[in-house]
Coordinates of C-alpha atoms and ligand atoms in Angstrom, one line a residue:
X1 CA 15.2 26.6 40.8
X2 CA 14.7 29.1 37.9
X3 CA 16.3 28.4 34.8
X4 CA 16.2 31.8 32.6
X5 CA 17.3 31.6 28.9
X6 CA 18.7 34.5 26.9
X7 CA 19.7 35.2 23.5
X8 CA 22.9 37.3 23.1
X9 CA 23.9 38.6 19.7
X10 CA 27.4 40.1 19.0
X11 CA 27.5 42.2 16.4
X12 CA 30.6 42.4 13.9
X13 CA 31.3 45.8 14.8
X14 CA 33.0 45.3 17.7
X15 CA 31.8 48.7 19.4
X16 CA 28.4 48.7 19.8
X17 CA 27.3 46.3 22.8
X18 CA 25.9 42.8 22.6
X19 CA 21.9 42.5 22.4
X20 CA 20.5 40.8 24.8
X21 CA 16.8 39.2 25.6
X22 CA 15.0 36.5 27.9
X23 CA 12.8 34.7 25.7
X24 CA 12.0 32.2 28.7
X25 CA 12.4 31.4 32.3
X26 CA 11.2 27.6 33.7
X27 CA 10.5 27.1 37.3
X28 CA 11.7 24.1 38.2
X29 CA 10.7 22.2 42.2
X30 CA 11.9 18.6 43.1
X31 CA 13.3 16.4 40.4
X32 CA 10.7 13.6 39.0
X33 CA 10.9 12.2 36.1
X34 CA 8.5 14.5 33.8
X35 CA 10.0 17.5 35.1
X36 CA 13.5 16.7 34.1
X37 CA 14.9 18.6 31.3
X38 CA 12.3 20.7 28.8
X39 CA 8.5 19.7 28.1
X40 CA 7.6 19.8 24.5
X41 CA 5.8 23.0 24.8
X42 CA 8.2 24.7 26.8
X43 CA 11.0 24.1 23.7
X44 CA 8.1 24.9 21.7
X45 CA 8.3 28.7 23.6
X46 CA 12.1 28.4 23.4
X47 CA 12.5 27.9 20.1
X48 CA 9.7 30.9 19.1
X49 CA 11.4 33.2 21.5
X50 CA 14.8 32.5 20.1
X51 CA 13.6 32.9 16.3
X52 CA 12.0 35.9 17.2
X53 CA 15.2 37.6 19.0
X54 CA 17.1 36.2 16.4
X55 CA 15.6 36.9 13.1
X56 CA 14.2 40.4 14.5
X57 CA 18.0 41.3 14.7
X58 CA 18.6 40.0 11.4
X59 CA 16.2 41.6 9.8
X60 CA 17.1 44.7 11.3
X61 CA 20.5 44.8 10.3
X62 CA 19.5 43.8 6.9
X63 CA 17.2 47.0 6.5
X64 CA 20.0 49.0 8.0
X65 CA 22.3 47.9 5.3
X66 CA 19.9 48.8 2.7
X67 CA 19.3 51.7 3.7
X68 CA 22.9 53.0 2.7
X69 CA 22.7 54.0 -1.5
X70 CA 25.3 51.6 -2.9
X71 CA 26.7 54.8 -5.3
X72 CA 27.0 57.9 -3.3
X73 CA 26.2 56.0 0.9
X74 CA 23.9 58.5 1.7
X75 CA 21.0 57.2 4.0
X76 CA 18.2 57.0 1.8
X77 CA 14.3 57.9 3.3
X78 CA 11.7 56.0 4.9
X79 CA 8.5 55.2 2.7
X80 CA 6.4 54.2 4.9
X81 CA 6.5 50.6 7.3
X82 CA 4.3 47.7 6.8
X83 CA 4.5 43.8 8.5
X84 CA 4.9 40.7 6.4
X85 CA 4.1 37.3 7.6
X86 CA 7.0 34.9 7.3
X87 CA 6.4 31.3 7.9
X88 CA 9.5 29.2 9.2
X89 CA 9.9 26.2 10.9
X90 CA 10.2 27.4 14.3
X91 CA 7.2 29.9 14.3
X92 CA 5.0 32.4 12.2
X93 CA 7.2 35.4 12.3
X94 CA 6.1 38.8 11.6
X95 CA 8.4 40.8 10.5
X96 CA 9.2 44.4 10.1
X97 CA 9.3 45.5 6.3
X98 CA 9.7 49.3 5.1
X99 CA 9.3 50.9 2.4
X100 CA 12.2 52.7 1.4
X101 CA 13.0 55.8 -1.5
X102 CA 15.1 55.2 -4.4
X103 CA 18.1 57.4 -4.9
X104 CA 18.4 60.4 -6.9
X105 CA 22.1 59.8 -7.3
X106 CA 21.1 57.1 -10.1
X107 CA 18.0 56.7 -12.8
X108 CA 16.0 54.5 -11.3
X109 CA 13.3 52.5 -12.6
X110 CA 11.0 52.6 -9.2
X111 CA 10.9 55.5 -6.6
X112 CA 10.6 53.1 -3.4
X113 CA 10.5 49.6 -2.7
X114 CA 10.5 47.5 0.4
X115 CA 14.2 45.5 0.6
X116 CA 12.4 43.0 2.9
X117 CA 9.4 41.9 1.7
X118 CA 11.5 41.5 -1.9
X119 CA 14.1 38.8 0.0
X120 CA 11.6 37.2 1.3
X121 CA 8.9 37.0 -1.7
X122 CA 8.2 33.0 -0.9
X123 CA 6.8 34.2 2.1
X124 CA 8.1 30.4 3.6
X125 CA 11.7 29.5 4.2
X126 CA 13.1 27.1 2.4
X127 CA 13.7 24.8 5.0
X128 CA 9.8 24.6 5.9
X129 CA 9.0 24.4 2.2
X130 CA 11.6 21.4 1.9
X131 CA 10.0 19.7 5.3
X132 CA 6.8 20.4 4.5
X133 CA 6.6 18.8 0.9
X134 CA 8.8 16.0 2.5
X135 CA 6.1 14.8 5.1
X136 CA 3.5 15.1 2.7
X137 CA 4.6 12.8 0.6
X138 CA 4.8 10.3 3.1
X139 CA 1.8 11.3 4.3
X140 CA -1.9 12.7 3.8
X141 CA -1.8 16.4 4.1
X142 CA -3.9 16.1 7.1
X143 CA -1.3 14.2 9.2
X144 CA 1.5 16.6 7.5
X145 CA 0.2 19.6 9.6
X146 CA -0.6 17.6 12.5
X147 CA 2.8 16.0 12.8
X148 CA 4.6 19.5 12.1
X149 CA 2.3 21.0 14.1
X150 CA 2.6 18.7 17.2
X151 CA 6.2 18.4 17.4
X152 CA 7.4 22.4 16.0
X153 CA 6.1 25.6 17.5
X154 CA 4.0 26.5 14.3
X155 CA 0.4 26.5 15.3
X156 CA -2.3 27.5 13.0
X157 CA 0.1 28.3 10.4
X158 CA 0.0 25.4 8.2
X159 CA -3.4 23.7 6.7
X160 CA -4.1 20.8 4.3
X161 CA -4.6 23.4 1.8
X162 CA -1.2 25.3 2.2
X163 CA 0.8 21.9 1.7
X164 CA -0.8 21.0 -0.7
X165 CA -0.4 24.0 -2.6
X166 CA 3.3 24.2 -1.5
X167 CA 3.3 20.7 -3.1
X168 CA 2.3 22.0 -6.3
X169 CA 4.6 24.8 -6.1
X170 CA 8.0 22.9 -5.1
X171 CA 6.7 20.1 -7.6
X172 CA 6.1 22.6 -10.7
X173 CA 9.2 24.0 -9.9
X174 CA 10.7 20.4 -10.8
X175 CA 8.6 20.3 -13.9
X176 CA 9.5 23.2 -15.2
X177 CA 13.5 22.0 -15.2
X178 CA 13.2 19.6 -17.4
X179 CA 13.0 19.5 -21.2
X180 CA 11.0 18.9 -24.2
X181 CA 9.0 15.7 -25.6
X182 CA 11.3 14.4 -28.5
X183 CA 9.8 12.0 -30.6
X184 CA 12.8 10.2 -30.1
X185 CA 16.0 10.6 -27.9
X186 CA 18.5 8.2 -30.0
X187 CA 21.2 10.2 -31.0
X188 CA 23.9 9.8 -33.7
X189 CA 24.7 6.6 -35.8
X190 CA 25.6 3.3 -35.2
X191 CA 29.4 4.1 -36.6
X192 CA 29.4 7.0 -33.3
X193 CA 28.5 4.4 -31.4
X194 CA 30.9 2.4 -32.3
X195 CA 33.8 5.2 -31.4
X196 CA 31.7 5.6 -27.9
X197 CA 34.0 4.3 -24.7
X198 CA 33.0 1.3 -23.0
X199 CA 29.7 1.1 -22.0
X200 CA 28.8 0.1 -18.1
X201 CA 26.7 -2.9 -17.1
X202 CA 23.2 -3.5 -18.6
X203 CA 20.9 -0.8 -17.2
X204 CA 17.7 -2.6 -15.5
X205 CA 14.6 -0.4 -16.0
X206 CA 11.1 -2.3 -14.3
X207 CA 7.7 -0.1 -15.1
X208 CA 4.6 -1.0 -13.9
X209 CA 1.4 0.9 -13.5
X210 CA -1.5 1.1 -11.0
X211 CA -5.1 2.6 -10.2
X212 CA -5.8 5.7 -8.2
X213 CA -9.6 7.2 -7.8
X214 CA -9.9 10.3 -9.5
X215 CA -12.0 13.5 -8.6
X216 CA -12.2 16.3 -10.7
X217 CA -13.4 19.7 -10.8
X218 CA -16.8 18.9 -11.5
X219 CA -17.3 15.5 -10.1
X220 CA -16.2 14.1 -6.8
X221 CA -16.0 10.6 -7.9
X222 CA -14.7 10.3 -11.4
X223 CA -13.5 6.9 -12.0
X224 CA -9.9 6.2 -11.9
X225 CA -6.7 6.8 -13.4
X226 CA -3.4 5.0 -13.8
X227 CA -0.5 6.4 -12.5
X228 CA 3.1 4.7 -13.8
X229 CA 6.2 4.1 -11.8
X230 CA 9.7 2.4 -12.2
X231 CA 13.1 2.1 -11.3
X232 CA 16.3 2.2 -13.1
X233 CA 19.2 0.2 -11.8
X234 CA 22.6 0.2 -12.6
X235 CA 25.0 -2.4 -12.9
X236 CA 26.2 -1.1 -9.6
X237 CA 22.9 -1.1 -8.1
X238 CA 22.4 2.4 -7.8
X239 CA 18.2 2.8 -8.1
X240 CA 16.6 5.9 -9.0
X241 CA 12.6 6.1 -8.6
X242 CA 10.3 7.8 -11.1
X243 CA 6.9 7.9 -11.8
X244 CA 3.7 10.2 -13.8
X245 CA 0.2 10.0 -14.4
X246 CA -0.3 8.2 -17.7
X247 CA -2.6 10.8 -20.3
X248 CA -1.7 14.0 -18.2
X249 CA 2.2 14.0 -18.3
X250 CA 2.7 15.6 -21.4
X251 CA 6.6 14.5 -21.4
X252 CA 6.6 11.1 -20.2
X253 CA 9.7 9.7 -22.4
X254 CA 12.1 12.8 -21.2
X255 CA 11.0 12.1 -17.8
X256 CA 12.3 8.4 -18.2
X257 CA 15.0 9.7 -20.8
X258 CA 16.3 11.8 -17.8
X259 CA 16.5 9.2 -15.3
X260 CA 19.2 7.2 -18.0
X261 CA 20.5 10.1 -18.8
X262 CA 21.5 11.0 -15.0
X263 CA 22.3 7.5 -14.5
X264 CA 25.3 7.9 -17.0
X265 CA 23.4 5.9 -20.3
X266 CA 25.3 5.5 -23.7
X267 CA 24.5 5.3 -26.6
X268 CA 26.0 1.7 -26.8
X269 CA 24.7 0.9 -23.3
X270 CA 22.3 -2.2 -22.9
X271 CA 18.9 -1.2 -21.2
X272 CA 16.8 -3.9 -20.2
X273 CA 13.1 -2.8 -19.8
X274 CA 11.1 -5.1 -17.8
X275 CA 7.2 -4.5 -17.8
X276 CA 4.0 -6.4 -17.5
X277 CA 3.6 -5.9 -21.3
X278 CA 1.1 -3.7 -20.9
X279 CA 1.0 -1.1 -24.2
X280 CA 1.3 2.3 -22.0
X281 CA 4.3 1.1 -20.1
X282 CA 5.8 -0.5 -23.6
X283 CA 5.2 2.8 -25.2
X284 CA 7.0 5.0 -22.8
X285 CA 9.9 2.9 -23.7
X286 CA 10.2 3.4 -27.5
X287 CA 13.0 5.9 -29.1
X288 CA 15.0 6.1 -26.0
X289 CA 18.4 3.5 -26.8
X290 CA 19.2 1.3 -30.1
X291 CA 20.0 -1.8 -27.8
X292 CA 16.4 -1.7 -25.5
X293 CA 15.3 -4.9 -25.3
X294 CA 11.8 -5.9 -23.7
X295 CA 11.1 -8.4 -21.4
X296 CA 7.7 -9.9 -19.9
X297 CA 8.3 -9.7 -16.3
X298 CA 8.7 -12.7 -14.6
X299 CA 6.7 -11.7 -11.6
X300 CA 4.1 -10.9 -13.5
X301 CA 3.8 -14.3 -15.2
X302 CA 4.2 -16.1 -12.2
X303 CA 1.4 -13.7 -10.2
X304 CA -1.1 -14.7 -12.8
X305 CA 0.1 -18.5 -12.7
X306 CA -0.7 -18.4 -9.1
X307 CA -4.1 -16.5 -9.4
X308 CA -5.2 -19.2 -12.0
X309 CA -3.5 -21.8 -9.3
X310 CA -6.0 -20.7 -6.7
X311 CA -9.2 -20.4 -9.0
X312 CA -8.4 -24.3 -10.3
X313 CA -8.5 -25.1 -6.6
X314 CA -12.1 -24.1 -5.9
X315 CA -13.0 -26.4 -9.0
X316 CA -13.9 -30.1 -8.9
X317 CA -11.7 -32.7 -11.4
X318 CA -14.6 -33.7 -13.3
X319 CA -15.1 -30.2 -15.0
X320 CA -11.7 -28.9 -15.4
X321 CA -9.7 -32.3 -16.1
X322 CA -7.4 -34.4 -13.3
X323 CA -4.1 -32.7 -14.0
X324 CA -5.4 -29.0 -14.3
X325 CA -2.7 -27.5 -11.9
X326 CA 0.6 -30.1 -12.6
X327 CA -0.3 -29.4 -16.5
X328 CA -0.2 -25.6 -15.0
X329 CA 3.3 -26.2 -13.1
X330 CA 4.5 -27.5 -16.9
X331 CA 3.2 -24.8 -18.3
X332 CA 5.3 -22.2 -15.9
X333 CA 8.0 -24.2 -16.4
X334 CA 7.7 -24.5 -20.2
X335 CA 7.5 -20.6 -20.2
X336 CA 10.2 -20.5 -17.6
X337 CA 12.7 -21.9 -20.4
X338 CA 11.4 -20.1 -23.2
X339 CA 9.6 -22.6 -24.8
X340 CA 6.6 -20.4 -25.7
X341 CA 5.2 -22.6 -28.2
X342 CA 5.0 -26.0 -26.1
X343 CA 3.3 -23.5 -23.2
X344 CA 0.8 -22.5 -25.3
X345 CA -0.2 -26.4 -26.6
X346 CA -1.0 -27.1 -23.0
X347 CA -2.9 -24.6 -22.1
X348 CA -4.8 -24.9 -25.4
X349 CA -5.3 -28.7 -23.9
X350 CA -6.5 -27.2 -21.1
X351 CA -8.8 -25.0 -22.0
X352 CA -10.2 -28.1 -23.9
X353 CA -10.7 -30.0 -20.4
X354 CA -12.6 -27.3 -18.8
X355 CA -16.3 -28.0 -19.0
X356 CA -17.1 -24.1 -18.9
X357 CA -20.9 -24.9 -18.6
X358 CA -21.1 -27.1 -15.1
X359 CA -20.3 -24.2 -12.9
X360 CA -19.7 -20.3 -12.3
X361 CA -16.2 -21.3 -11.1
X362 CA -15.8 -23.6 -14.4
X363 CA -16.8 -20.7 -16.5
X364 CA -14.7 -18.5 -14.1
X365 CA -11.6 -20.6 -14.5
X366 CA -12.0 -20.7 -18.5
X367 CA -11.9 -17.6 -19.0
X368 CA -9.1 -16.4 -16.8
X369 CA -6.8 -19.6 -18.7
X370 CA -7.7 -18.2 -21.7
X371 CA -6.7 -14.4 -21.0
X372 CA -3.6 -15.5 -19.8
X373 CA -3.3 -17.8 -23.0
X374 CA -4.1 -14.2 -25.1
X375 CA -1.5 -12.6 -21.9
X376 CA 1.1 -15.2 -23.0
X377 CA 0.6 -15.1 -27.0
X378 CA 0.5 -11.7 -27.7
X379 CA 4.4 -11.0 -25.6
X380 CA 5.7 -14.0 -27.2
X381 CA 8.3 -11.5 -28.7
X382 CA 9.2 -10.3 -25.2
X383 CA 9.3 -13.8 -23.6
X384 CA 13.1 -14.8 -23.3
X385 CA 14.4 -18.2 -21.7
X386 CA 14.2 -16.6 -18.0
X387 CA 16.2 -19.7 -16.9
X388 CA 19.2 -18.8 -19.0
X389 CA 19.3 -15.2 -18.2
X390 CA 19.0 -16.2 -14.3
X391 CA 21.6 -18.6 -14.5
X392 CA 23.7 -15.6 -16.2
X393 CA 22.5 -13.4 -13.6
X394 CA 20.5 -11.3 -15.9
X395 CA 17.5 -9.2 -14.7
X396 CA 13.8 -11.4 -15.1
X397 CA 11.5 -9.6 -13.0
X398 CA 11.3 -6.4 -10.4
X399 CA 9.7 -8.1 -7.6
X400 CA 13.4 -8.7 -6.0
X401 CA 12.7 -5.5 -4.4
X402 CA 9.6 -4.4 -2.9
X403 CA 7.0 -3.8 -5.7
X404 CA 7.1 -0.1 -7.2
X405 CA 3.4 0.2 -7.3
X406 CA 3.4 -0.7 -3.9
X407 CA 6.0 1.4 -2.8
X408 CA 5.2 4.7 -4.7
X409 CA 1.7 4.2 -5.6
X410 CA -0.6 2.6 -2.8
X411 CA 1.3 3.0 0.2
X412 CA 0.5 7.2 -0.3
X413 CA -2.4 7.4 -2.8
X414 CA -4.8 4.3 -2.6
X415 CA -4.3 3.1 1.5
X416 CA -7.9 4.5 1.9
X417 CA -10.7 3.9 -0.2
X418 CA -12.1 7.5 -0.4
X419 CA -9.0 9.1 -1.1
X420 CA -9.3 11.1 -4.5
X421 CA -6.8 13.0 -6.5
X422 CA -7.1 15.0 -9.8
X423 CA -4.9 14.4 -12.4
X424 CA -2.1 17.1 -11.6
X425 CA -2.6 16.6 -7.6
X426 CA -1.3 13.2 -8.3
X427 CA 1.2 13.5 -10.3
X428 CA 2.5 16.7 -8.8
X429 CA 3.0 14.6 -5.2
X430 CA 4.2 11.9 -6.8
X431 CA 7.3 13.8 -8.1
X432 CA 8.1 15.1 -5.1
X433 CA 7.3 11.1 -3.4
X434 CA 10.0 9.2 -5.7
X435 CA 12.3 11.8 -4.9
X436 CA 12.1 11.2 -1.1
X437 CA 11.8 7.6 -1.4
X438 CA 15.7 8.0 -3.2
X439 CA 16.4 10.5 -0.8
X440 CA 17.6 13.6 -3.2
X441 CA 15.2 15.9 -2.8
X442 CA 17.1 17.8 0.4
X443 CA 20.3 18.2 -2.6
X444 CA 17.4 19.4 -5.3
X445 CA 16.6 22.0 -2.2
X446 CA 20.4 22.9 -1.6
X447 CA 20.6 23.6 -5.4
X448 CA 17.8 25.7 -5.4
X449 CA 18.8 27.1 -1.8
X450 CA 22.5 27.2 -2.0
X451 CA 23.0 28.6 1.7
X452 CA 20.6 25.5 3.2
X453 CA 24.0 23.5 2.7
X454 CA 25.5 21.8 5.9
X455 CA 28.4 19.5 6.1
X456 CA 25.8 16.6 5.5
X457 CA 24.9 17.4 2.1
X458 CA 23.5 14.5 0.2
X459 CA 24.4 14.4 -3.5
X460 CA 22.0 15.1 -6.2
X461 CA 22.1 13.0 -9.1
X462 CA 23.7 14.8 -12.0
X463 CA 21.2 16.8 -14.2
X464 CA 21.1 17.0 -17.9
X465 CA 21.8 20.3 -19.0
X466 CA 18.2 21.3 -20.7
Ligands
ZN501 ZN1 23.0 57.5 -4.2

């Protein structure tokens, strides 16, 4: 059999006849089961042919619309004709673009100008910019065009380096909408707050930070960088994702500020910050509510507990003392209840035990005990009894969850050793990553794009006015 497809396109006006085209006809013998229904690159062809038909007729209706003077509907004269190149999900179009006079009937600041290639100054629809940047921030930019490419009739039209430039488009687009540093973001006086309604539940805010390789301009192996993340929960448990590169974000306290802010903070709102006490992460927190408080995450305590665990094990008795790891178990567990200071007596006992000089795993083990010991004393003010707060379901540590650096950070920019960003590059994708990994960035697109919009629509979360 012979299966034809057509396009047909009615127009409004009722007199003029439909339009109609083939844009493909299938042959079609005995049914088995890889002929049945469409190959991939046969709805590759249908799709193309139908965006073709389609957009062709669009466009041309468009032009013919324009080419009526608003003031006095007289046809106004042809220019000239050129071709644009339009890239959409369903195909590289090019389309037909003329160049049309001004009218006299009006001053006018130009004497022609071309209606279509104005509309369509992005040059990509929205929908493939929104796609595009989507993929790519789950994955490389080399799999983003292959995966687009294999599956959606749009060969040759996308490479690494037009994602990743549409990454840094879509992404400064974000960075331009929000506002300025502030040295600090506390507003009004402990009297207004006083008047402010009922606050909601303690806001949970975990930061953490982790290592990328850097390139730059000038060197292709420059190092590293460290890129921070978090989460902010509500007492609800709604989570919203952020992250920047630490030394190139030049507003990272609005960026976090924001994220409150959208997540409906007072002024007389608890915000719990839980870090690994680390001074970046701690400094990104200052100036943003009067009732922050700080605490040492739990996780992090317990993952370097566990790392000293292991090293103690590859040590005999003799040079690090008999009850090196239950002496460790009190120490968790003094720390566990807040009791800094008795912590801190036993592992001063125990760095005591430890003959450093019998062995590189002796001298190993001493000085890991006595970094955490300098770890441990220097957040004493941001070590709280973690068995109270558990018991009153209080936050103690972000590792509930899947780890943040883990989520936004490795799984994208670190999974391979010779992958290499620049500053921006990084923190550019990373912007559009936390947004996909909450899942707002198609409502950030339908803001921008309000006719994308379909009965679907995810909600944005609401936007500070800046
Ligand atoms: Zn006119």
């Amino acid at each position: 059999m012979r299966i034809r497809v057509q396009v047909i396109i009615e127009s409004d006006q009722e007199t003029t006849s439909p339009h109609v085209e083939e844009v493909a006809c299938l042959e079609r013998g005995e049914l088995t089961p890889e002929t049945l229904g469409l190959r991939l690159d046969e709805a590759k062809q249908v799709l193309t042919g139908v965006q073709q038909v389609m957009t062709a007729q669009q466009v041309e209706d468009y032009v013919e619309h324009q080419r009526q003077c608003p003031h006095c509907q007289l046809p106004l004269a042809y220019k000239g004709h050129h071709q644009i190149g339009l890239r959409t999900l369903f195909g590289k179009l090019t389309l037909s673009s003329p160049r049309l006079y001004t009218c006299s009937c009006q001053p006018q600041e130009k004497r022609s100008w071309s209606p279509v290639a104005a509309l369509f100054s992005e040059r990509s629809t929205p929908e493939l910019l929104c796609q595009e940047v989507r993929w790519a921030s789950l994955l490389s930019y080399g799999l983003t065009t292959k995966l687009l490419g294999d599956l959606l009739p749009m060969e040759h039209q996308l490479s690494t380096s037009t994602v990743s430039r549409h990454v840094h488009q879509v992404a400064e687009r974000l960075e331009q909408e929000l506002g300025d540093e502030q040295p600090s973001f506390i507003e009004g006086c402990p009297a207004q707050w006083y008047e402010l309604p009922e606050p909601g539940a303690p806001l949970t805010v975990s930061l953490d930070g982790g290592y990328v390789h850097a390139r730059s301009p000038e060197h292709r192996k420059d190092g590293s960088f460290e890129m921070i993340v978090g989460k902010s929960t509500t007492g609800e448990g709604v989570t919203t994702s952020f992250g920047l590169v630490s030394g190139y974000d030049a507003k990272p306290r609005r960026r976090l500020f924001e994220v409150l802010q959208s997540q409906g903070m007072q002024m007389n709102q608890a915000v719990t910050f839980l870090t690994d006490g680390g001074d970046t992460v701690c400094d990104l927190t200052e100036g943003l509510n009067p009732l922050a408080e700080h605490i040492l995450d739990w996780f992090h305590i317990t993952m370097r507990l566990t790392v000293l665990n292991q090293m103690a094990k590859g040590v005999p008795d003799q040079e690090k003392g008999e009850a090196f790891e239950k002496d460790l178990e009190r120490v968790k567990w003094f720390i566990w209840h807040g009791n800094v200071y008795k912590a801190l007596q036993v592992l001063e006992d125990l760095a005591w035990d430890i003959d450093a000089e019998a062995s590189d795993e002796a001298q190993k083990l001493a000085k890991t005990l006595d970094e955490f010991d300098h770890y441990i004393r220097t957040n004493r003010s941001s070590t709280p009894n973690y068995g109270d707060r558990y018991r009153n379901e209080e936050a103690i540590s972000s590792a509930v969850a899947e780890s943040a650096v883990n989520q936004m950070v490795s799984k994208r920019f670190v999974k391979k050793q010779q992958m290499r960003w620049t500053r921006r590059g990084a923190h550019l994708l990373l912007q559009i990553r936390t947004r996909v990994l909450d899942d707002t960035l198609p409502a950030t697109f339908q803001r921008w794009y309000p006719g994308m919009e379909t009965s679907e629509s995810p909600q944005e979360p609401a936007l500070a006015a800046s």
